[in-house]
């Protein structure tokens, strides 16, 4: 039953690729799963999913880009000398 609920939430999230659709899917996730797990656990789950699916990859990519930029600028300075 839980798998069916999660699949329906995921399918609904994919049906709304609109700007602001993330907020709609997060509210739906919280509302549907709060019936089973309670509001506090569903809200914590929503925060963890957002953290692992958006913020951590964003920070990691930013760090990789910064490190790459610094390495490239150091290499260009060595080549010029």
mmCIF file with all atom_site columns, N, CA and C in Angstrom:
data_model
loop_
_atom_site.group_PDB
_atom_site.id
_atom_site.type_symbol
_atom_site.label_atom_id
_atom_site.label_alt_id
_atom_site.label_comp_id
_atom_site.label_asym_id
_atom_site.label_entity_id
_atom_site.label_seq_id
_atom_site.pdbx_PDB_ins_code
_atom_site.Cartn_x
_atom_site.Cartn_y
_atom_site.Cartn_z
_atom_site.occupancy
_atom_site.B_iso_or_equiv
_atom_site.pdbx_formal_charge
_atom_site.auth_seq_id
_atom_site.auth_comp_id
_atom_site.auth_asym_id
_atom_site.auth_atom_id
_atom_site.pdbx_PDB_model_num
ATOM 1   N N  . UNK A 1 1  ? 0.826  -1.194 0.000   1.00 0.00 ? 1  UNK A N  1
ATOM 2   C CA . UNK A 1 1  ? 0.000  0.000  0.000   1.00 0.00 ? 1  UNK A CA 1
ATOM 3   C C  . UNK A 1 1  ? 0.875  1.264  0.000   1.00 0.00 ? 1  UNK A C  1
ATOM 4   N N  . UNK A 1 2  ? 1.932  1.225  0.811   1.00 0.00 ? 2  UNK A N  1
ATOM 5   C CA . UNK A 1 2  ? 2.838  2.374  0.859   1.00 0.00 ? 2  UNK A CA 1
ATOM 6   C C  . UNK A 1 2  ? 3.526  2.579  -0.486  1.00 0.00 ? 2  UNK A C  1
ATOM 7   N N  . UNK A 1 3  ? 3.899  1.495  -1.143  1.00 0.00 ? 3  UNK A N  1
ATOM 8   C CA . UNK A 1 3  ? 4.528  1.588  -2.451  1.00 0.00 ? 3  UNK A CA 1
ATOM 9   C C  . UNK A 1 3  ? 3.584  2.213  -3.473  1.00 0.00 ? 3  UNK A C  1
ATOM 10  N N  . UNK A 1 4  ? 2.321  1.838  -3.426  1.00 0.00 ? 4  UNK A N  1
ATOM 11  C CA . UNK A 1 4  ? 1.344  2.402  -4.348  1.00 0.00 ? 4  UNK A CA 1
ATOM 12  C C  . UNK A 1 4  ? 1.164  3.899  -4.111  1.00 0.00 ? 4  UNK A C  1
ATOM 13  N N  . UNK A 1 5  ? 1.161  4.315  -2.856  1.00 0.00 ? 5  UNK A N  1
ATOM 14  C CA . UNK A 1 5  ? 1.035  5.741  -2.539  1.00 0.00 ? 5  UNK A CA 1
ATOM 15  C C  . UNK A 1 5  ? 2.253  6.499  -3.043  1.00 0.00 ? 5  UNK A C  1
ATOM 16  N N  . UNK A 1 6  ? 3.438  5.952  -2.816  1.00 0.00 ? 6  UNK A N  1
ATOM 17  C CA . UNK A 1 6  ? 4.664  6.616  -3.256  1.00 0.00 ? 6  UNK A CA 1
ATOM 18  C C  . UNK A 1 6  ? 4.714  6.702  -4.777  1.00 0.00 ? 6  UNK A C  1
ATOM 19  N N  . UNK A 1 7  ? 4.279  5.672  -5.459  1.00 0.00 ? 7  UNK A N  1
ATOM 20  C CA . UNK A 1 7  ? 4.256  5.695  -6.923  1.00 0.00 ? 7  UNK A CA 1
ATOM 21  C C  . UNK A 1 7  ? 3.277  6.752  -7.431  1.00 0.00 ? 7  UNK A C  1
ATOM 22  N N  . UNK A 1 8  ? 2.120  6.852  -6.791  1.00 0.00 ? 8  UNK A N  1
ATOM 23  C CA . UNK A 1 8  ? 1.152  7.869  -7.229  1.00 0.00 ? 8  UNK A CA 1
ATOM 24  C C  . UNK A 1 8  ? 1.672  9.275  -6.987  1.00 0.00 ? 8  UNK A C  1
ATOM 25  N N  . UNK A 1 9  ? 2.389  9.487  -5.881  1.00 0.00 ? 9  UNK A N  1
ATOM 26  C CA . UNK A 1 9  ? 2.998  10.799 -5.637  1.00 0.00 ? 9  UNK A CA 1
ATOM 27  C C  . UNK A 1 9  ? 4.043  11.098 -6.703  1.00 0.00 ? 9  UNK A C  1
ATOM 28  N N  . UNK A 1 10 ? 4.884  10.127 -7.024  1.00 0.00 ? 10 UNK A N  1
ATOM 29  C CA . UNK A 1 10 ? 5.937  10.325 -8.020  1.00 0.00 ? 10 UNK A CA 1
ATOM 30  C C  . UNK A 1 10 ? 5.356  10.605 -9.401  1.00 0.00 ? 10 UNK A C  1
ATOM 31  N N  . UNK A 1 11 ? 4.322  9.872  -9.786  1.00 0.00 ? 11 UNK A N  1
ATOM 32  C CA . UNK A 1 11 ? 3.693  10.085 -11.087 1.00 0.00 ? 11 UNK A CA 1
ATOM 33  C C  . UNK A 1 11 ? 3.072  11.474 -11.151 1.00 0.00 ? 11 UNK A C  1
ATOM 34  N N  . UNK A 1 12 ? 2.438  11.887 -10.076 1.00 0.00 ? 12 UNK A N  1
ATOM 35  C CA . UNK A 1 12 ? 1.830  13.220 -10.042 1.00 0.00 ? 12 UNK A CA 1
ATOM 36  C C  . UNK A 1 12 ? 2.894  14.305 -10.122 1.00 0.00 ? 12 UNK A C  1
ATOM 37  N N  . UNK A 1 13 ? 4.032  14.086 -9.468  1.00 0.00 ? 13 UNK A N  1
ATOM 38  C CA . UNK A 1 13 ? 5.124  15.060 -9.532  1.00 0.00 ? 13 UNK A CA 1
ATOM 39  C C  . UNK A 1 13 ? 5.630  15.208 -10.955 1.00 0.00 ? 13 UNK A C  1
ATOM 40  N N  . UNK A 1 14 ? 5.700  14.117 -11.687 1.00 0.00 ? 14 UNK A N  1
ATOM 41  C CA . UNK A 1 14 ? 6.187  14.158 -13.063 1.00 0.00 ? 14 UNK A CA 1
ATOM 42  C C  . UNK A 1 14 ? 5.171  14.786 -14.012 1.00 0.00 ? 14 UNK A C  1
ATOM 43  N N  . UNK A 1 15 ? 3.913  14.813 -13.634 1.00 0.00 ? 15 UNK A N  1
ATOM 44  C CA . UNK A 1 15 ? 2.884  15.370 -14.493 1.00 0.00 ? 15 UNK A CA 1
ATOM 45  C C  . UNK A 1 15 ? 2.862  16.904 -14.460 1.00 0.00 ? 15 UNK A C  1
ATOM 46  N N  . UNK A 1 16 ? 3.507  17.512 -13.465 1.00 0.00 ? 16 UNK A N  1
ATOM 47  C CA . UNK A 1 16 ? 3.480  18.963 -13.312 1.00 0.00 ? 16 UNK A CA 1
ATOM 48  C C  . UNK A 1 16 ? 4.876  19.551 -13.486 1.00 0.00 ? 16 UNK A C  1
ATOM 49  N N  . UNK A 1 17 ? 5.410  19.614 -14.707 1.00 0.00 ? 17 UNK A N  1
ATOM 50  C CA . UNK A 1 17 ? 6.746  20.192 -14.893 1.00 0.00 ? 17 UNK A CA 1
ATOM 51  C C  . UNK A 1 17 ? 6.691  21.715 -15.013 1.00 0.00 ? 17 UNK A C  1
ATOM 52  N N  . UNK A 1 18 ? 5.857  22.340 -14.234 1.00 0.00 ? 18 UNK A N  1
ATOM 53  C CA . UNK A 1 18 ? 5.693  23.789 -14.292 1.00 0.00 ? 18 UNK A CA 1
ATOM 54  C C  . UNK A 1 18 ? 6.623  24.462 -13.297 1.00 0.00 ? 18 UNK A C  1
ATOM 55  N N  . UNK A 1 19 ? 6.929  25.738 -13.521 1.00 0.00 ? 19 UNK A N  1
ATOM 56  C CA . UNK A 1 19 ? 7.655  26.472 -12.480 1.00 0.00 ? 19 UNK A CA 1
ATOM 57  C C  . UNK A 1 19 ? 6.810  26.488 -11.211 1.00 0.00 ? 19 UNK A C  1
ATOM 58  N N  . UNK A 1 20 ? 7.419  26.166 -10.117 1.00 0.00 ? 20 UNK A N  1
ATOM 59  C CA . UNK A 1 20 ? 6.678  26.066 -8.870  1.00 0.00 ? 20 UNK A CA 1
ATOM 60  C C  . UNK A 1 20 ? 6.091  24.685 -8.659  1.00 0.00 ? 20 UNK A C  1
ATOM 61  N N  . UNK A 1 21 ? 6.320  23.780 -9.587  1.00 0.00 ? 21 UNK A N  1
ATOM 62  C CA . UNK A 1 21 ? 5.820  22.422 -9.450  1.00 0.00 ? 21 UNK A CA 1
ATOM 63  C C  . UNK A 1 21 ? 6.470  21.676 -8.300  1.00 0.00 ? 21 UNK A C  1
ATOM 64  N N  . UNK A 1 22 ? 7.667  22.096 -7.922  1.00 0.00 ? 22 UNK A N  1
ATOM 65  C CA . UNK A 1 22 ? 8.341  21.459 -6.793  1.00 0.00 ? 22 UNK A CA 1
ATOM 66  C C  . UNK A 1 22 ? 7.558  21.705 -5.510  1.00 0.00 ? 22 UNK A C  1
ATOM 67  N N  . UNK A 1 23 ? 7.046  22.909 -5.345  1.00 0.00 ? 23 UNK A N  1
ATOM 68  C CA . UNK A 1 23 ? 6.253  23.203 -4.156  1.00 0.00 ? 23 UNK A CA 1
ATOM 69  C C  . UNK A 1 23 ? 4.979  22.379 -4.120  1.00 0.00 ? 23 UNK A C  1
ATOM 70  N N  . UNK A 1 24 ? 4.366  22.200 -5.278  1.00 0.00 ? 24 UNK A N  1
ATOM 71  C CA . UNK A 1 24 ? 3.157  21.381 -5.361  1.00 0.00 ? 24 UNK A CA 1
ATOM 72  C C  . UNK A 1 24 ? 3.469  19.939 -5.002  1.00 0.00 ? 24 UNK A C  1
ATOM 73  N N  . UNK A 1 25 ? 4.541  19.411 -5.545  1.00 0.00 ? 25 UNK A N  1
ATOM 74  C CA . UNK A 1 25 ? 4.875  18.019 -5.264  1.00 0.00 ? 25 UNK A CA 1
ATOM 75  C C  . UNK A 1 25 ? 5.298  17.828 -3.819  1.00 0.00 ? 25 UNK A C  1
ATOM 76  N N  . UNK A 1 26 ? 5.998  18.808 -3.238  1.00 0.00 ? 26 UNK A N  1
ATOM 77  C CA . UNK A 1 26 ? 6.396  18.696 -1.837  1.00 0.00 ? 26 UNK A CA 1
ATOM 78  C C  . UNK A 1 26 ? 5.181  18.741 -0.917  1.00 0.00 ? 26 UNK A C  1
ATOM 79  N N  . UNK A 1 27 ? 4.226  19.607 -1.221  1.00 0.00 ? 27 UNK A N  1
ATOM 80  C CA . UNK A 1 27 ? 3.006  19.639 -0.413  1.00 0.00 ? 27 UNK A CA 1
ATOM 81  C C  . UNK A 1 27 ? 2.213  18.346 -0.543  1.00 0.00 ? 27 UNK A C  1
ATOM 82  N N  . UNK A 1 28 ? 2.168  17.809 -1.755  1.00 0.00 ? 28 UNK A N  1
ATOM 83  C CA . UNK A 1 28 ? 1.457  16.552 -1.952  1.00 0.00 ? 28 UNK A CA 1
ATOM 84  C C  . UNK A 1 28 ? 2.154  15.419 -1.206  1.00 0.00 ? 28 UNK A C  1
ATOM 85  N N  . UNK A 1 29 ? 3.475  15.391 -1.272  1.00 0.00 ? 29 UNK A N  1
ATOM 86  C CA . UNK A 1 29 ? 4.261  14.394 -0.549  1.00 0.00 ? 29 UNK A CA 1
ATOM 87  C C  . UNK A 1 29 ? 3.937  14.463 0.933   1.00 0.00 ? 29 UNK A C  1
ATOM 88  N N  . UNK A 1 30 ? 3.965  15.685 1.478   1.00 0.00 ? 30 UNK A N  1
ATOM 89  C CA . UNK A 1 30 ? 3.707  15.880 2.904   1.00 0.00 ? 30 UNK A CA 1
ATOM 90  C C  . UNK A 1 30 ? 2.272  15.490 3.263   1.00 0.00 ? 30 UNK A C  1
ATOM 91  N N  . UNK A 1 31 ? 1.310  15.912 2.464   1.00 0.00 ? 31 UNK A N  1
ATOM 92  C CA . UNK A 1 31 ? -0.090 15.628 2.770   1.00 0.00 ? 31 UNK A CA 1
ATOM 93  C C  . UNK A 1 31 ? -0.420 14.143 2.693   1.00 0.00 ? 31 UNK A C  1
ATOM 94  N N  . UNK A 1 32 ? 0.082  13.487 1.656   1.00 0.00 ? 32 UNK A N  1
ATOM 95  C CA . UNK A 1 32 ? -0.238 12.064 1.474   1.00 0.00 ? 32 UNK A CA 1
ATOM 96  C C  . UNK A 1 32 ? 0.453  11.218 2.531   1.00 0.00 ? 32 UNK A C  1
ATOM 97  N N  . UNK A 1 33 ? 1.735  11.458 2.768   1.00 0.00 ? 33 UNK A N  1
ATOM 98  C CA . UNK A 1 33 ? 2.464  10.614 3.710   1.00 0.00 ? 33 UNK A CA 1
ATOM 99  C C  . UNK A 1 33 ? 2.216  10.980 5.167   1.00 0.00 ? 33 UNK A C  1
ATOM 100 N N  . UNK A 1 34 ? 1.667  12.173 5.429   1.00 0.00 ? 34 UNK A N  1
ATOM 101 C CA . UNK A 1 34 ? 1.356  12.517 6.819   1.00 0.00 ? 34 UNK A CA 1
ATOM 102 C C  . UNK A 1 34 ? 0.191  11.681 7.336   1.00 0.00 ? 34 UNK A C  1
ATOM 103 N N  . UNK A 1 35 ? -0.641 11.176 6.442   1.00 0.00 ? 35 UNK A N  1
ATOM 104 C CA . UNK A 1 35 ? -1.734 10.292 6.854   1.00 0.00 ? 35 UNK A CA 1
ATOM 105 C C  . UNK A 1 35 ? -1.172 8.995  7.424   1.00 0.00 ? 35 UNK A C  1
ATOM 106 N N  . UNK A 1 36 ? -0.073 8.520  6.846   1.00 0.00 ? 36 UNK A N  1
ATOM 107 C CA . UNK A 1 36 ? 0.516  7.245  7.269   1.00 0.00 ? 36 UNK A CA 1
ATOM 108 C C  . UNK A 1 36 ? 1.495  7.437  8.420   1.00 0.00 ? 36 UNK A C  1
ATOM 109 N N  . UNK A 1 37 ? 2.414  8.409  8.283   1.00 0.00 ? 37 UNK A N  1
ATOM 110 C CA . UNK A 1 37 ? 3.509  8.541  9.236   1.00 0.00 ? 37 UNK A CA 1
ATOM 111 C C  . UNK A 1 37 ? 3.327  9.656  10.254  1.00 0.00 ? 37 UNK A C  1
ATOM 112 N N  . UNK A 1 38 ? 2.390  10.529 10.042  1.00 0.00 ? 38 UNK A N  1
ATOM 113 C CA . UNK A 1 38 ? 2.254  11.695 10.902  1.00 0.00 ? 38 UNK A CA 1
ATOM 114 C C  . UNK A 1 38 ? 2.933  12.891 10.251  1.00 0.00 ? 38 UNK A C  1
ATOM 115 N N  . UNK A 1 39 ? 2.487  14.071 10.642  1.00 0.00 ? 39 UNK A N  1
ATOM 116 C CA . UNK A 1 39 ? 2.959  15.291 9.987   1.00 0.00 ? 39 UNK A CA 1
ATOM 117 C C  . UNK A 1 39 ? 4.440  15.552 10.224  1.00 0.00 ? 39 UNK A C  1
ATOM 118 N N  . UNK A 1 40 ? 4.928  15.303 11.436  1.00 0.00 ? 40 UNK A N  1
ATOM 119 C CA . UNK A 1 40 ? 6.335  15.625 11.729  1.00 0.00 ? 40 UNK A CA 1
ATOM 120 C C  . UNK A 1 40 ? 7.295  14.741 10.940  1.00 0.00 ? 40 UNK A C  1
ATOM 121 N N  . UNK A 1 41 ? 7.003  13.449 10.846  1.00 0.00 ? 41 UNK A N  1
ATOM 122 C CA . UNK A 1 41 ? 7.888  12.542 10.104  1.00 0.00 ? 41 UNK A CA 1
ATOM 123 C C  . UNK A 1 41 ? 7.792  12.812 8.607   1.00 0.00 ? 41 UNK A C  1
ATOM 124 N N  . UNK A 1 42 ? 6.588  13.083 8.111   1.00 0.00 ? 42 UNK A N  1
ATOM 125 C CA . UNK A 1 42 ? 6.426  13.378 6.682   1.00 0.00 ? 42 UNK A CA 1
ATOM 126 C C  . UNK A 1 42 ? 7.138  14.678 6.317   1.00 0.00 ? 42 UNK A C  1
ATOM 127 N N  . UNK A 1 43 ? 7.067  15.680 7.182   1.00 0.00 ? 43 UNK A N  1
ATOM 128 C CA . UNK A 1 43 ? 7.762  16.943 6.918   1.00 0.00 ? 43 UNK A CA 1
ATOM 129 C C  . UNK A 1 43 ? 9.272  16.754 6.942   1.00 0.00 ? 43 UNK A C  1
ATOM 130 N N  . UNK A 1 44 ? 9.766  15.977 7.902   1.00 0.00 ? 44 UNK A N  1
ATOM 131 C CA . UNK A 1 44 ? 11.199 15.695 7.952   1.00 0.00 ? 44 UNK A CA 1
ATOM 132 C C  . UNK A 1 44 ? 11.643 14.925 6.713   1.00 0.00 ? 44 UNK A C  1
ATOM 133 N N  . UNK A 1 45 ? 10.836 13.976 6.274   1.00 0.00 ? 45 UNK A N  1
ATOM 134 C CA . UNK A 1 45 ? 11.158 13.228 5.054   1.00 0.00 ? 45 UNK A CA 1
ATOM 135 C C  . UNK A 1 45 ? 11.206 14.130 3.838   1.00 0.00 ? 45 UNK A C  1
ATOM 136 N N  . UNK A 1 46 ? 10.279 15.074 3.766   1.00 0.00 ? 46 UNK A N  1
ATOM 137 C CA . UNK A 1 46 ? 10.251 16.009 2.644   1.00 0.00 ? 46 UNK A CA 1
ATOM 138 C C  . UNK A 1 46 ? 11.511 16.875 2.641   1.00 0.00 ? 46 UNK A C  1
ATOM 139 N N  . UNK A 1 47 ? 11.930 17.324 3.814   1.00 0.00 ? 47 UNK A N  1
ATOM 140 C CA . UNK A 1 47 ? 13.147 18.144 3.914   1.00 0.00 ? 47 UNK A CA 1
ATOM 141 C C  . UNK A 1 47 ? 14.372 17.337 3.506   1.00 0.00 ? 47 UNK A C  1
ATOM 142 N N  . UNK A 1 48 ? 14.463 16.084 3.964   1.00 0.00 ? 48 UNK A N  1
ATOM 143 C CA . UNK A 1 48 ? 15.611 15.246 3.595   1.00 0.00 ? 48 UNK A CA 1
ATOM 144 C C  . UNK A 1 48 ? 15.650 14.973 2.099   1.00 0.00 ? 48 UNK A C  1
ATOM 145 N N  . UNK A 1 49 ? 14.498 14.705 1.508   1.00 0.00 ? 49 UNK A N  1
ATOM 146 C CA . UNK A 1 49 ? 14.468 14.456 0.064   1.00 0.00 ? 49 UNK A CA 1
ATOM 147 C C  . UNK A 1 49 ? 14.914 15.696 -0.696  1.00 0.00 ? 49 UNK A C  1
ATOM 148 N N  . UNK A 1 50 ? 14.445 16.875 -0.280  1.00 0.00 ? 50 UNK A N  1
ATOM 149 C CA . UNK A 1 50 ? 14.842 18.124 -0.942  1.00 0.00 ? 50 UNK A CA 1
ATOM 150 C C  . UNK A 1 50 ? 16.335 18.374 -0.741  1.00 0.00 ? 50 UNK A C  1
ATOM 151 N N  . UNK A 1 51 ? 16.836 18.079 0.443   1.00 0.00 ? 51 UNK A N  1
ATOM 152 C CA . UNK A 1 51 ? 18.256 18.265 0.735   1.00 0.00 ? 51 UNK A CA 1
ATOM 153 C C  . UNK A 1 51 ? 19.112 17.378 -0.164  1.00 0.00 ? 51 UNK A C  1
ATOM 154 N N  . UNK A 1 52 ? 18.765 16.096 -0.254  1.00 0.00 ? 52 UNK A N  1
ATOM 155 C CA . UNK A 1 52 ? 19.579 15.157 -1.020  1.00 0.00 ? 52 UNK A CA 1
ATOM 156 C C  . UNK A 1 52 ? 19.358 15.251 -2.519  1.00 0.00 ? 52 UNK A C  1
ATOM 157 N N  . UNK A 1 53 ? 18.207 15.728 -2.959  1.00 0.00 ? 53 UNK A N  1
ATOM 158 C CA . UNK A 1 53 ? 17.976 15.783 -4.395  1.00 0.00 ? 53 UNK A CA 1
ATOM 159 C C  . UNK A 1 53 ? 18.293 17.143 -5.003  1.00 0.00 ? 53 UNK A C  1
ATOM 160 N N  . UNK A 1 54 ? 18.455 18.182 -4.188  1.00 0.00 ? 54 UNK A N  1
ATOM 161 C CA . UNK A 1 54 ? 18.700 19.507 -4.753  1.00 0.00 ? 54 UNK A CA 1
ATOM 162 C C  . UNK A 1 54 ? 19.913 20.197 -4.133  1.00 0.00 ? 54 UNK A C  1
ATOM 163 N N  . UNK A 1 55 ? 19.910 20.396 -2.838  1.00 0.00 ? 55 UNK A N  1
ATOM 164 C CA . UNK A 1 55 ? 20.929 21.243 -2.231  1.00 0.00 ? 55 UNK A CA 1
ATOM 165 C C  . UNK A 1 55 ? 22.315 20.619 -2.202  1.00 0.00 ? 55 UNK A C  1
ATOM 166 N N  . UNK A 1 56 ? 22.427 19.349 -1.856  1.00 0.00 ? 56 UNK A N  1
ATOM 167 C CA . UNK A 1 56 ? 23.747 18.708 -1.832  1.00 0.00 ? 56 UNK A CA 1
ATOM 168 C C  . UNK A 1 56 ? 24.363 18.648 -3.230  1.00 0.00 ? 56 UNK A C  1
ATOM 169 N N  . UNK A 1 57 ? 23.628 18.205 -4.277  1.00 0.00 ? 57 UNK A N  1
ATOM 170 C CA . UNK A 1 57 ? 24.224 18.250 -5.619  1.00 0.00 ? 57 UNK A CA 1
ATOM 171 C C  . UNK A 1 57 ? 24.589 19.667 -6.061  1.00 0.00 ? 57 UNK A C  1
ATOM 172 N N  . UNK A 1 58 ? 23.787 20.657 -5.684  1.00 0.00 ? 58 UNK A N  1
ATOM 173 C CA . UNK A 1 58 ? 24.080 22.041 -6.033  1.00 0.00 ? 58 UNK A CA 1
ATOM 174 C C  . UNK A 1 58 ? 25.394 22.501 -5.409  1.00 0.00 ? 58 UNK A C  1
ATOM 175 N N  . UNK A 1 59 ? 25.580 22.214 -4.141  1.00 0.00 ? 59 UNK A N  1
ATOM 176 C CA . UNK A 1 59 ? 26.814 22.608 -3.449  1.00 0.00 ? 59 UNK A CA 1
ATOM 177 C C  . UNK A 1 59 ? 28.012 21.854 -4.014  1.00 0.00 ? 59 UNK A C  1
ATOM 178 N N  . UNK A 1 60 ? 27.862 20.555 -4.254  1.00 0.00 ? 60 UNK A N  1
ATOM 179 C CA . UNK A 1 60 ? 28.970 19.774 -4.806  1.00 0.00 ? 60 UNK A CA 1
ATOM 180 C C  . UNK A 1 60 ? 29.389 20.275 -6.188  1.00 0.00 ? 60 UNK A C  1
ATOM 181 N N  . UNK A 1 61 ? 28.416 20.559 -7.033  1.00 0.00 ? 61 UNK A N  1
ATOM 182 C CA . UNK A 1 61 ? 28.742 21.088 -8.365  1.00 0.00 ? 61 UNK A CA 1
ATOM 183 C C  . UNK A 1 61 ? 29.419 22.449 -8.263  1.00 0.00 ? 61 UNK A C  1
ATOM 184 N N  . UNK A 1 62 ? 28.953 23.287 -7.366  1.00 0.00 ? 62 UNK A N  1
ATOM 185 C CA . UNK A 1 62 ? 29.588 24.589 -7.159  1.00 0.00 ? 62 UNK A CA 1
ATOM 186 C C  . UNK A 1 62 ? 31.031 24.441 -6.715  1.00 0.00 ? 62 UNK A C  1
ATOM 187 N N  . UNK A 1 63 ? 31.291 23.520 -5.797  1.00 0.00 ? 63 UNK A N  1
ATOM 188 C CA . UNK A 1 63 ? 32.660 23.281 -5.343  1.00 0.00 ? 63 UNK A CA 1
ATOM 189 C C  . UNK A 1 63 ? 33.542 22.757 -6.475  1.00 0.00 ? 63 UNK A C  1
ATOM 190 N N  . UNK A 1 64 ? 33.026 21.838 -7.257  1.00 0.00 ? 64 UNK A N  1
ATOM 191 C CA . UNK A 1 64 ? 33.798 21.285 -8.378  1.00 0.00 ? 64 UNK A CA 1
ATOM 192 C C  . UNK A 1 64 ? 34.121 22.382 -9.391  1.00 0.00 ? 64 UNK A C  1
ATOM 193 N N  . UNK A 1 65 ? 33.167 23.231 -9.686  1.00 0.00 ? 65 UNK A N  1
ATOM 194 C CA . UNK A 1 65 ? 33.405 24.329 -10.633 1.00 0.00 ? 65 UNK A CA 1
ATOM 195 C C  . UNK A 1 65 ? 34.434 25.300 -10.085 1.00 0.00 ? 65 UNK A C  1
ATOM 196 N N  . UNK A 1 66 ? 34.352 25.641 -8.798  1.00 0.00 ? 66 UNK A N  1
ATOM 197 C CA . UNK A 1 66 ? 35.322 26.562 -8.197  1.00 0.00 ? 66 UNK A CA 1
ATOM 198 C C  . UNK A 1 66 ? 36.728 25.973 -8.208  1.00 0.00 ? 66 UNK A C  1
ATOM 199 N N  . UNK A 1 67 ? 36.843 24.708 -7.847  1.00 0.00 ? 67 UNK A N  1
ATOM 200 C CA . UNK A 1 67 ? 38.157 24.054 -7.842  1.00 0.00 ? 67 UNK A CA 1
ATOM 201 C C  . UNK A 1 67 ? 38.727 23.995 -9.253  1.00 0.00 ? 67 UNK A C  1
ATOM 202 N N  . UNK A 1 68 ? 37.893 23.655 -10.217 1.00 0.00 ? 68 UNK A N  1
ATOM 203 C CA . UNK A 1 68 ? 38.345 23.601 -11.607 1.00 0.00 ? 68 UNK A CA 1
ATOM 204 C C  . UNK A 1 68 ? 38.787 24.980 -12.099 1.00 0.00 ? 68 UNK A C  1
ATOM 205 N N  . UNK A 1 69 ? 38.047 26.012 -11.761 1.00 0.00 ? 69 UNK A N  1
ATOM 206 C CA . UNK A 1 69 ? 38.404 27.371 -12.165 1.00 0.00 ? 69 UNK A CA 1
ATOM 207 C C  . UNK A 1 69 ? 39.738 27.791 -11.552 1.00 0.00 ? 69 UNK A C  1
ATOM 208 N N  . UNK A 1 70 ? 39.938 27.488 -10.286 1.00 0.00 ? 70 UNK A N  1
ATOM 209 C CA . UNK A 1 70 ? 41.199 27.846 -9.618  1.00 0.00 ? 70 UNK A CA 1
ATOM 210 C C  . UNK A 1 70 ? 42.359 27.096 -10.240 1.00 0.00 ? 70 UNK A C  1
ATOM 211 N N  . UNK A 1 71 ? 42.192 25.780 -10.498 1.00 0.00 ? 71 UNK A N  1
ATOM 212 C CA . UNK A 1 71 ? 43.271 24.999 -11.118 1.00 0.00 ? 71 UNK A CA 1
ATOM 213 C C  . UNK A 1 71 ? 43.597 25.519 -12.513 1.00 0.00 ? 71 UNK A C  1
ATOM 214 N N  . UNK A 1 72 ? 42.576 25.852 -13.297 1.00 0.00 ? 72 UNK A N  1
ATOM 215 C CA . UNK A 1 72 ? 42.819 26.364 -14.644 1.00 0.00 ? 72 UNK A CA 1
ATOM 216 C C  . UNK A 1 72 ? 43.517 27.715 -14.622 1.00 0.00 ? 72 UNK A C  1
ATOM 217 N N  . UNK A 1 73 ? 43.144 28.592 -13.699 1.00 0.00 ? 73 UNK A N  1
ATOM 218 C CA . UNK A 1 73 ? 43.799 29.901 -13.645 1.00 0.00 ? 73 UNK A CA 1
ATOM 219 C C  . UNK A 1 73 ? 45.240 29.765 -13.156 1.00 0.00 ? 73 UNK A C  1
ATOM 220 N N  . UNK A 1 74 ? 45.529 28.817 -12.282 1.00 0.00 ? 74 UNK A N  1
ATOM 221 C CA . UNK A 1 74 ? 46.913 28.587 -11.851 1.00 0.00 ? 74 UNK A CA 1
ATOM 222 C C  . UNK A 1 74 ? 47.731 28.045 -13.009 1.00 0.00 ? 74 UNK A C  1
ATOM 223 N N  . UNK A 1 75 ? 47.174 27.101 -13.780 1.00 0.00 ? 75 UNK A N  1
ATOM 224 C CA . UNK A 1 75 ? 47.889 26.542 -14.928 1.00 0.00 ? 75 UNK A CA 1
ATOM 225 C C  . UNK A 1 75 ? 48.148 27.598 -15.996 1.00 0.00 ? 75 UNK A C  1
ATOM 226 N N  . UNK A 1 76 ? 47.213 28.522 -16.220 1.00 0.00 ? 76 UNK A N  1
ATOM 227 C CA . UNK A 1 76 ? 47.416 29.584 -17.209 1.00 0.00 ? 76 UNK A CA 1
ATOM 228 C C  . UNK A 1 76 ? 48.526 30.522 -16.776 1.00 0.00 ? 76 UNK A C  1
ATOM 229 N N  . UNK A 1 77 ? 48.632 30.789 -15.485 1.00 0.00 ? 77 UNK A N  1
ATOM 230 C CA . UNK A 1 77 ? 49.701 31.652 -14.984 1.00 0.00 ? 77 UNK A CA 1
ATOM 231 C C  . UNK A 1 77 ? 51.063 30.988 -15.162 1.00 0.00 ? 77 UNK A C  1
ATOM 232 N N  . UNK A 1 78 ? 51.122 29.661 -14.970 1.00 0.00 ? 78 UNK A N  1
ATOM 233 C CA . UNK A 1 78 ? 52.392 28.947 -15.149 1.00 0.00 ? 78 UNK A CA 1
ATOM 234 C C  . UNK A 1 78 ? 52.814 28.935 -16.621 1.00 0.00 ? 78 UNK A C  1
ATOM 235 N N  . UNK A 1 79 ? 51.851 28.816 -17.520 1.00 0.00 ? 79 UNK A N  1
ATOM 236 C CA . UNK A 1 79 ? 52.147 28.775 -18.958 1.00 0.00 ? 79 UNK A CA 1
ATOM 237 C C  . UNK A 1 79 ? 52.653 30.136 -19.421 1.00 0.00 ? 79 UNK A C  1
ATOM 238 N N  . UNK A 1 80 ? 52.079 31.209 -18.905 1.00 0.00 ? 80 UNK A N  1
ATOM 239 C CA . UNK A 1 80 ? 52.457 32.558 -19.332 1.00 0.00 ? 80 UNK A CA 1
ATOM 240 C C  . UNK A 1 80 ? 53.889 32.877 -18.910 1.00 0.00 ? 80 UNK A C  1
ATOM 241 N N  . UNK A 1 81 ? 54.311 32.417 -17.781 1.00 0.00 ? 81 UNK A N  1
ATOM 242 C CA . UNK A 1 81 ? 55.660 32.728 -17.262 1.00 0.00 ? 81 UNK A CA 1
ATOM 243 C C  . UNK A 1 81 ? 56.679 32.026 -18.046 1.00 0.00 ? 81 UNK A C  1
#
